[in-house]
PDB file of C-alpha atoms in Angstrom:
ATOM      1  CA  UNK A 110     -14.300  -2.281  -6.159  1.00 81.00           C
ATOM      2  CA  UNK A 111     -11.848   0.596  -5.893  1.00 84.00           C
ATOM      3  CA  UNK A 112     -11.842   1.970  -9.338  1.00 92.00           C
ATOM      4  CA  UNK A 113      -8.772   1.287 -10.237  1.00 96.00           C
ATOM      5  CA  UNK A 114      -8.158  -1.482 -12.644  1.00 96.00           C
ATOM      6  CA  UNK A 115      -4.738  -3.096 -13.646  1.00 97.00           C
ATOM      7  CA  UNK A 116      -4.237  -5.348 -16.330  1.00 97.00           C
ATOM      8  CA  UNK A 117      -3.240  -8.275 -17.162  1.00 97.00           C
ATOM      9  CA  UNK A 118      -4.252 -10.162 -13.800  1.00 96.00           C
ATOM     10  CA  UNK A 119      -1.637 -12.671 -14.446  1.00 97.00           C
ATOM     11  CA  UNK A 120       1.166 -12.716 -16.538  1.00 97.00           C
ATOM     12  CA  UNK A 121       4.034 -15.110 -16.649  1.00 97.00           C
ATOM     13  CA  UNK A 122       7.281 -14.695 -18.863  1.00 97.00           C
ATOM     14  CA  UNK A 123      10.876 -15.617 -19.209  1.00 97.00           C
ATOM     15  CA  UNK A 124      14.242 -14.624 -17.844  1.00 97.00           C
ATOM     16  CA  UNK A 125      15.427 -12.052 -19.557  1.00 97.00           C
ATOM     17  CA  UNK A 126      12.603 -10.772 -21.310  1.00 97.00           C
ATOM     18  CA  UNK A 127      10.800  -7.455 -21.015  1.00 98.00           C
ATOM     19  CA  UNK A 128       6.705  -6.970 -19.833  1.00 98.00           C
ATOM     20  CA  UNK A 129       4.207  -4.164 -19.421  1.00 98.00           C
ATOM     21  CA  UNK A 130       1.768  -3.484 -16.733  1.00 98.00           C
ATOM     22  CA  UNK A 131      -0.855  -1.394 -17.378  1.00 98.00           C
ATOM     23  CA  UNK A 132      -3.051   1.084 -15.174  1.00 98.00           C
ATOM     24  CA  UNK A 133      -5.938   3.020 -15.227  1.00 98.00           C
ATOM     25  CA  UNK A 134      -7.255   5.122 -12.029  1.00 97.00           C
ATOM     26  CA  UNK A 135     -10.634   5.723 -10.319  1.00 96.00           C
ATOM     27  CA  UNK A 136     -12.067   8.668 -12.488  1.00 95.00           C
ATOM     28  CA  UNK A 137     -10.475  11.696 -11.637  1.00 92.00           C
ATOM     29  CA  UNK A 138      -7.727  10.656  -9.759  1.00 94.00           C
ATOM     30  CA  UNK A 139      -4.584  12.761 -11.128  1.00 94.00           C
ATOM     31  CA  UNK A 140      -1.559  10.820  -9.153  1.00 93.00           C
ATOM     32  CA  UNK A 141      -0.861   7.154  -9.671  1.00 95.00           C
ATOM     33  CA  UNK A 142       1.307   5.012  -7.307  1.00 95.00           C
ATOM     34  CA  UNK A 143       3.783   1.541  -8.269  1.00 97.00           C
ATOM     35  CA  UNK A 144       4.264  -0.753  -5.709  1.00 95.00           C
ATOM     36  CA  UNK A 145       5.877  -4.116  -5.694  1.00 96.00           C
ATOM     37  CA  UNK A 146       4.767  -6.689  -3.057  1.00 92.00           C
ATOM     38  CA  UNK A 147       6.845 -10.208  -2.476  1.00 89.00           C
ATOM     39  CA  UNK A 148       7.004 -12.493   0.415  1.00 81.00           C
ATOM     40  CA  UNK A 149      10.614 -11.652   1.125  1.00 78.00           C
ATOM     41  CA  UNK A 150      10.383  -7.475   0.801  1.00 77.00           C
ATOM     42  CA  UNK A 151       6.527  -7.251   2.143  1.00 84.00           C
ATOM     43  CA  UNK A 152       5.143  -4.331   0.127  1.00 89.00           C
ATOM     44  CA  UNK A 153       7.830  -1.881  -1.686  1.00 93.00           C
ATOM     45  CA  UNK A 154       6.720   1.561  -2.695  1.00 92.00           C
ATOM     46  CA  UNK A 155       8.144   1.712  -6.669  1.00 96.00           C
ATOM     47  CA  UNK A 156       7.268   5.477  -8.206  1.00 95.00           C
ATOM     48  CA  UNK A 157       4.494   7.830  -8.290  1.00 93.00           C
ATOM     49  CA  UNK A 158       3.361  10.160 -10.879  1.00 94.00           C
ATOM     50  CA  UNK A 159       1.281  12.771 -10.684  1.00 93.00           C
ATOM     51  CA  UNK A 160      -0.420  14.469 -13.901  1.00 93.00           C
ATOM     52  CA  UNK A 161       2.098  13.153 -15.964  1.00 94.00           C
ATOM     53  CA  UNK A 162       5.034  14.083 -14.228  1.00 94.00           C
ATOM     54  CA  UNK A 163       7.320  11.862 -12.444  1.00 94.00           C
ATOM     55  CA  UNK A 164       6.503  13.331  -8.210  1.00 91.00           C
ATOM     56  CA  UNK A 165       8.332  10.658  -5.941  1.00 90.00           C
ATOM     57  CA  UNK A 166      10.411   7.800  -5.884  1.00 92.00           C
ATOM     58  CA  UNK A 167      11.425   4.658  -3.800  1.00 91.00           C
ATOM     59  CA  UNK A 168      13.003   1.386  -4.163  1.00 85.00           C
ATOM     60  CA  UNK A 169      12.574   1.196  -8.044  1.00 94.00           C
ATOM     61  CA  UNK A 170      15.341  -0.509  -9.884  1.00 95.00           C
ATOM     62  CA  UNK A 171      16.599   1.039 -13.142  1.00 96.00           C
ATOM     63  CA  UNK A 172      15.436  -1.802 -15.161  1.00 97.00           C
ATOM     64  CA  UNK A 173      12.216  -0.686 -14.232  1.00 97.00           C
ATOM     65  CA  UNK A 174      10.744   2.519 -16.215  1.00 97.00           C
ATOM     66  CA  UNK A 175       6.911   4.339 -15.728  1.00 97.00           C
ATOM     67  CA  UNK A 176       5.177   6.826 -17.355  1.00 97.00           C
ATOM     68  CA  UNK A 177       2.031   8.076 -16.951  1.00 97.00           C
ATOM     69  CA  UNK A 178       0.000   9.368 -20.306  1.00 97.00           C
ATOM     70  CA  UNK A 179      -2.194  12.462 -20.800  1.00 96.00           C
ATOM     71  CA  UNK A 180      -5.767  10.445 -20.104  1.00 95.00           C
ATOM     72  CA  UNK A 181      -3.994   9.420 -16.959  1.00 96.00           C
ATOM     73  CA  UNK A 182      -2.933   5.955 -17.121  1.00 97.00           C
ATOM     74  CA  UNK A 183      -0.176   4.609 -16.317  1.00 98.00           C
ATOM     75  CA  UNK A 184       2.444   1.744 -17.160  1.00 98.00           C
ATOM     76  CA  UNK A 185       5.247   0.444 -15.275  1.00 98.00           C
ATOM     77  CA  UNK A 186       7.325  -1.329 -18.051  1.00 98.00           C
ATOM     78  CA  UNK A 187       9.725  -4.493 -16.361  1.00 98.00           C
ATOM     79  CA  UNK A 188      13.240  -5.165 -18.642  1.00 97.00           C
ATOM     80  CA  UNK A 189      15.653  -8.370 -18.162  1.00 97.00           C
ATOM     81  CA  UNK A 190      13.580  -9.707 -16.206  1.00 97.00           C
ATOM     82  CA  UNK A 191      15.064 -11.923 -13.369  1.00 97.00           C
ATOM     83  CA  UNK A 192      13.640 -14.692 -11.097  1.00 96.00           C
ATOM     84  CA  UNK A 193      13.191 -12.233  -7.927  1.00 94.00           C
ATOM     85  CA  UNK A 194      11.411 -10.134  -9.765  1.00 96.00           C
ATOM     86  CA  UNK A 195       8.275 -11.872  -9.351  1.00 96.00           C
ATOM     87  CA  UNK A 196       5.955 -10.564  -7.352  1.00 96.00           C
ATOM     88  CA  UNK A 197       2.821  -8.888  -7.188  1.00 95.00           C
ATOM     89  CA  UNK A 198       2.913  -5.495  -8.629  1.00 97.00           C
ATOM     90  CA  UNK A 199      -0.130  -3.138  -7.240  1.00 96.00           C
ATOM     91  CA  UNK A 200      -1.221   0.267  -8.671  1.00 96.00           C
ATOM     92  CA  UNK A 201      -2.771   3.194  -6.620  1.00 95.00           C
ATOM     93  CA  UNK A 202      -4.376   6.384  -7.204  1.00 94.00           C
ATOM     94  CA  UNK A 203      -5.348   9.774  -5.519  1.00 92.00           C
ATOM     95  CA  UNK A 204      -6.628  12.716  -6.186  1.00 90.00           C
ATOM     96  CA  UNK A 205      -3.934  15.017  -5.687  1.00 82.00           C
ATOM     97  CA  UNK A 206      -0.437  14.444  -5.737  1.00 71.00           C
ATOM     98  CA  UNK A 207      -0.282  15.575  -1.544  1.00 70.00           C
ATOM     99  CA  UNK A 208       0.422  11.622  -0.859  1.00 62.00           C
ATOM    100  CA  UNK A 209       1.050  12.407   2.309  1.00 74.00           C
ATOM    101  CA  UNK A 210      -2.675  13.018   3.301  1.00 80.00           C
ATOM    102  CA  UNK A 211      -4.339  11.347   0.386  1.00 84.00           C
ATOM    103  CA  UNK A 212      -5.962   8.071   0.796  1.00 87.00           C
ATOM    104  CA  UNK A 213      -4.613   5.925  -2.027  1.00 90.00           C
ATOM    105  CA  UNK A 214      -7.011   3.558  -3.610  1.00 92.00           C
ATOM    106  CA  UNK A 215      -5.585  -0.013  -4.812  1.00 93.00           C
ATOM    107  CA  UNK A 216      -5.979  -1.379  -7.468  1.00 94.00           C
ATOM    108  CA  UNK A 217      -6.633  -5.850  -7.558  1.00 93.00           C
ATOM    109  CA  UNK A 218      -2.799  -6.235  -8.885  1.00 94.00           C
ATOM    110  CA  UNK A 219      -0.928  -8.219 -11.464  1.00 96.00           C
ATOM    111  CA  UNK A 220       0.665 -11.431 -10.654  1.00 96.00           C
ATOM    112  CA  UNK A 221       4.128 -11.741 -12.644  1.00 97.00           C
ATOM    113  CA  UNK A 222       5.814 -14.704 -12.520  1.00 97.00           C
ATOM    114  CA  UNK A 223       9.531 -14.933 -14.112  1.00 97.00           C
ATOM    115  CA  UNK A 224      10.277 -18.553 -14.944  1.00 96.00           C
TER     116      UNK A 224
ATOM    117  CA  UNK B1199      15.742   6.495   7.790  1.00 81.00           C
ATOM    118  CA  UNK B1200      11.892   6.147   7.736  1.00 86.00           C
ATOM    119  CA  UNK B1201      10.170   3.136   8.475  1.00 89.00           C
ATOM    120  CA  UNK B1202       7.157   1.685  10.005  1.00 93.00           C
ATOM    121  CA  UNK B1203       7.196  -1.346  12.196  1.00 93.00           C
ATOM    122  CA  UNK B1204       4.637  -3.673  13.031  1.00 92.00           C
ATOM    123  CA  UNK B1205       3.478  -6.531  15.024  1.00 85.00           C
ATOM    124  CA  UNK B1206       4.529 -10.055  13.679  1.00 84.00           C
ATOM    125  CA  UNK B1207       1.693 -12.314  12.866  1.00 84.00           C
ATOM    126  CA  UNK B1208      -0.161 -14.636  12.373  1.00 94.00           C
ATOM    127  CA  UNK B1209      -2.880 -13.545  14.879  1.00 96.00           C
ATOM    128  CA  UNK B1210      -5.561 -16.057  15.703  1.00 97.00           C
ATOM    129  CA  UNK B1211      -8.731 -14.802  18.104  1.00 97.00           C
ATOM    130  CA  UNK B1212     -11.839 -15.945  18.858  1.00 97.00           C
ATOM    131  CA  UNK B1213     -15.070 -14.154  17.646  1.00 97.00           C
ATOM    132  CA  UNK B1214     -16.186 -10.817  20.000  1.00 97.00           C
ATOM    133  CA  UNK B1215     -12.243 -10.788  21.072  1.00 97.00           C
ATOM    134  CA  UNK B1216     -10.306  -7.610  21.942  1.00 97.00           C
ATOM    135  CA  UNK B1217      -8.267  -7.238  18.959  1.00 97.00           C
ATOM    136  CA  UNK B1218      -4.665  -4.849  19.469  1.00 97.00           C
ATOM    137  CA  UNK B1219      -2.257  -5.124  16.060  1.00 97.00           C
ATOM    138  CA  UNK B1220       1.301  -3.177  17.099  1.00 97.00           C
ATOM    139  CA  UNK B1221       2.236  -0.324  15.069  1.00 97.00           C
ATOM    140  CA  UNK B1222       5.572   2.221  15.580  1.00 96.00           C
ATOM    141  CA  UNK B1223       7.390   4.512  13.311  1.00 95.00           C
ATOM    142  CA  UNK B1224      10.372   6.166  12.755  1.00 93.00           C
ATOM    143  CA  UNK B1225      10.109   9.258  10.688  1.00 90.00           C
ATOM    144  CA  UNK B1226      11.344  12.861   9.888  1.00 83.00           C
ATOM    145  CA  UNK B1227       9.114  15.898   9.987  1.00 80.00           C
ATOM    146  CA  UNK B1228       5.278  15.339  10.386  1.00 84.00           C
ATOM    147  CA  UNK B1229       4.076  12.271   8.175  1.00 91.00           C
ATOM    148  CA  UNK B1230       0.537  10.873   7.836  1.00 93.00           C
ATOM    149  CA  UNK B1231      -0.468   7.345   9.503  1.00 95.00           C
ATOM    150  CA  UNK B1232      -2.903   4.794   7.942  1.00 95.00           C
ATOM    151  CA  UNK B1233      -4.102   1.060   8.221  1.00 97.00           C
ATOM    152  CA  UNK B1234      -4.588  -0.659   5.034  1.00 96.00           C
ATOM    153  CA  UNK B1235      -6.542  -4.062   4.720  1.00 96.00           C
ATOM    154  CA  UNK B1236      -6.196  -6.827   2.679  1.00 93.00           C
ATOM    155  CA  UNK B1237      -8.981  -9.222   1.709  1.00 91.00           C
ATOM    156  CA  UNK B1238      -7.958 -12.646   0.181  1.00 86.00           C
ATOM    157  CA  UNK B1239      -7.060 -12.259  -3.689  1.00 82.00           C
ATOM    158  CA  UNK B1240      -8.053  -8.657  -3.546  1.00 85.00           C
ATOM    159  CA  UNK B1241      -5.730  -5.186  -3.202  1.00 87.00           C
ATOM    160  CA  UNK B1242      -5.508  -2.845  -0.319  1.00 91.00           C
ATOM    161  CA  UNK B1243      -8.277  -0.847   0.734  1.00 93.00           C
ATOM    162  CA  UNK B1244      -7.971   2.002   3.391  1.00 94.00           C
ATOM    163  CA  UNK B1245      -9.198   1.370   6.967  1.00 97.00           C
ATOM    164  CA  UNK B1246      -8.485   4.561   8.363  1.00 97.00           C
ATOM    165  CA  UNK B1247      -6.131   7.402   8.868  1.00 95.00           C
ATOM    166  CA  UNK B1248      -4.550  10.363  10.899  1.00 96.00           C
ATOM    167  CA  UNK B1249      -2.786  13.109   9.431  1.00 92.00           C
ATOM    168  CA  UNK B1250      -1.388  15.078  12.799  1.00 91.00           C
ATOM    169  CA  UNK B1251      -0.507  14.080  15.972  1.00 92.00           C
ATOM    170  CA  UNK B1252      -3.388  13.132  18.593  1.00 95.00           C
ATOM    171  CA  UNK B1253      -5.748  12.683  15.734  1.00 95.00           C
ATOM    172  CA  UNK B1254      -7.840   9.379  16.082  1.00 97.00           C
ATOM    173  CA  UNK B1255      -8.805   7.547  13.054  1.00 96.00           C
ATOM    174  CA  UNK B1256     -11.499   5.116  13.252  1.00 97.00           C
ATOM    175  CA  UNK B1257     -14.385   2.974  10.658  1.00 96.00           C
ATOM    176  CA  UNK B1258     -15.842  -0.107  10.946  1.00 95.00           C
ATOM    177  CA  UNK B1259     -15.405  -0.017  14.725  1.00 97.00           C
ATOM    178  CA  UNK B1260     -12.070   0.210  14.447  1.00 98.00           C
ATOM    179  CA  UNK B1261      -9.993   2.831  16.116  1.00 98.00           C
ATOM    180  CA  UNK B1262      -6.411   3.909  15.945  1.00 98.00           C
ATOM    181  CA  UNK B1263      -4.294   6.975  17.451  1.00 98.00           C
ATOM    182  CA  UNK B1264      -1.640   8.852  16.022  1.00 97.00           C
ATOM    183  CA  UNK B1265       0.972   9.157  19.303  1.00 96.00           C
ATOM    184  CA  UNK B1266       4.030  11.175  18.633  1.00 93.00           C
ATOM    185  CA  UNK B1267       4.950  10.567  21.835  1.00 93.00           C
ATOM    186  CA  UNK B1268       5.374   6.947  21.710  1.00 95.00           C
ATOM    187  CA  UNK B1269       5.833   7.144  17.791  1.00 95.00           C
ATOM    188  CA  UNK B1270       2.992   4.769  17.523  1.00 96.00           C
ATOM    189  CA  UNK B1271      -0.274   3.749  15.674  1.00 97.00           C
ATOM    190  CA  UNK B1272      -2.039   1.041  17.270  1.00 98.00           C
ATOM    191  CA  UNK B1273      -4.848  -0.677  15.692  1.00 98.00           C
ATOM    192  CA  UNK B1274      -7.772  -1.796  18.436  1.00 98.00           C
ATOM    193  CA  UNK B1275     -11.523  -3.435  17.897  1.00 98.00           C
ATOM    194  CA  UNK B1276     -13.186  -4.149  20.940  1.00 96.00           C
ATOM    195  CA  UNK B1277     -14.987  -7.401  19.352  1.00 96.00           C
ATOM    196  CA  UNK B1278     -13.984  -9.016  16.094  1.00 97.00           C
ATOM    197  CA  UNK B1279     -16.050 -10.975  13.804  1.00 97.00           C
ATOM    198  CA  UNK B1280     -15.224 -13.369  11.265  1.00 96.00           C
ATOM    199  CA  UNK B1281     -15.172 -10.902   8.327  1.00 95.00           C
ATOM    200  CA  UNK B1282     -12.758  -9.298  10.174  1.00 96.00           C
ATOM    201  CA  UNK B1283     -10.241 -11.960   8.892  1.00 96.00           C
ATOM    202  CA  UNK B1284      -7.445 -10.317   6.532  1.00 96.00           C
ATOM    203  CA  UNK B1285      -4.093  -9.082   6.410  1.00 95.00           C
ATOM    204  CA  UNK B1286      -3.470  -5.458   8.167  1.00 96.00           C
ATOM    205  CA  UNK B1287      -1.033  -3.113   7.102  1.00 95.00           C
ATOM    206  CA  UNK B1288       0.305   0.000   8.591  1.00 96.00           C
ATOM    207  CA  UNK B1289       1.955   2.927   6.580  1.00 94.00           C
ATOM    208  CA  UNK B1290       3.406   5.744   6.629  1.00 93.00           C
ATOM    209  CA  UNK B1291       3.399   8.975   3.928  1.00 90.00           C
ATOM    210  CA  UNK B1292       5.731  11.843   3.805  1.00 85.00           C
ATOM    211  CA  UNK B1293       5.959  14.060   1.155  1.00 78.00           C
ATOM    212  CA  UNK B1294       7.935  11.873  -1.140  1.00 78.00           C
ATOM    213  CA  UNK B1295       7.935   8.455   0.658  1.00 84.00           C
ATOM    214  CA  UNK B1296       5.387   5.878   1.502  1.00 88.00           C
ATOM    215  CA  UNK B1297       6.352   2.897   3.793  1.00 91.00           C
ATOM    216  CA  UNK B1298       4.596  -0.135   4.437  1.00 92.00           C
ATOM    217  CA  UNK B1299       4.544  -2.602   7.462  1.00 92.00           C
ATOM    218  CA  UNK B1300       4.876  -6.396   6.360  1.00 91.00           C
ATOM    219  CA  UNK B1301       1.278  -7.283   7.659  1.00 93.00           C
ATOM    220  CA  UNK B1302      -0.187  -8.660  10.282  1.00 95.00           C
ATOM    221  CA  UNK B1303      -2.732 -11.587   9.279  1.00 95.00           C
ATOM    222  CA  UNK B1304      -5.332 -12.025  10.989  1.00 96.00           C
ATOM    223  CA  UNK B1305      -8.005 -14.716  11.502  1.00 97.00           C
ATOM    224  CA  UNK B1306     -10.958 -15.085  13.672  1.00 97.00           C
ATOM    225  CA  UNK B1307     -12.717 -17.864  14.236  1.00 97.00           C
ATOM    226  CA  UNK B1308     -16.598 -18.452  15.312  1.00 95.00           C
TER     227      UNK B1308
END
């Protein structure tokens, strides 16, 4: 168990319509990480926040929003939803924002699948 | 750009084989190096890391070197066992980047 914990575990939805993943991090963690992993793009680095404030990002799409909120957690909200975007959608956290050294703990994911 | 590149699977050994998973990068400046693993139905967890050149990270008995010269990563064990079975990733950090491989899976059998 990493200590981070994402929830739901599965969710599955509609074209079209919008969702909300949800993520806390290990206990004291400060920075939390978005990725995205399907078959077809492996695993996709999304966004990464660190104490609130937006640090880095990657291959996020601009349907796609996060924020994180001042206990920490995080939420990476998912609008018009279309087939490709499902996927598993992982959340990491470190201690710091310095990603580049920081081990980044996983979280067990959430399973979205867009019908 | 930056990128990380690694050895198509799947892999199959035998139990107490030499295991070697391929890892190379491209990258800008001085990033970090990790392997992640992936247990069925479970997230990544970190196998080990190097942050500079010629470090060696190792756990678990496995060992990998950070090469600039040879922009590589390679992941060894000199004898797998079953639990060993999982999906390997490499990555790469920069400052404001993180790039993953697309796995290597990885089964062992008795």
């Amino acid at each position: 168990d990493s200590g981070v914990t994402q929830t739901p575990k599965h969710l599955i939805t509609a074209t079209g319509q919008r969702v909300t993943l949800r993520c806390s991090p290990r206990s004291g963690d400060l920075s939390v990480y978005w990725y995205q992993q399907s078959l077809d793009q492996g695993l996709q680095f999304l966004i990464q926040y660190y104490n609130g404030e937006e640090r880095a990002k990657g291959n996020i799409l601009e349907r796609f929003s996060a924020q994180q909120f001042p206990d920490l957690h995080s939420e990476l909200n998912l609008s018009s939803l279309e087939l490709g975007d499902s996927a598993l959608y992982f959340c990491a956290s470190s201690a710091t924002g310095q990603g580049y050294t920081d081990t980044q703990y996983f979280g067990p994911g959430t399973r979205l699948t867009v019908l | 750009g930056d990128s990380v590149t690694q050895m198509e699977g799947p892999v199959t050994l035998s139990e107490e084989a030499f295991l070697t998973i391929n890892c190379t990068y491209t990258a800008t400046g001085y990033p970090s190096l990790f392997w992640y693993v992936q247990y069925p139905g479970e997230g990544l967890q970190l196998l080990l890391k190097a942050t500079k050149a010629d470090d060696k990270g190792s756990n678990k008995g496995f060992e990998a070197t950070y090469r600039k010269e040879t922009t590589s990563f390679h992941l060894e064990k000199g004898s797998v066992q079953v639990s060993d079975s999982a999906v390997y990733f490499c990555a790469l950090s920069t400052l404001r980047q993180f790039y993953f491989g697309t796995g290597t899976s990885l089964t062992v059998i008795p």
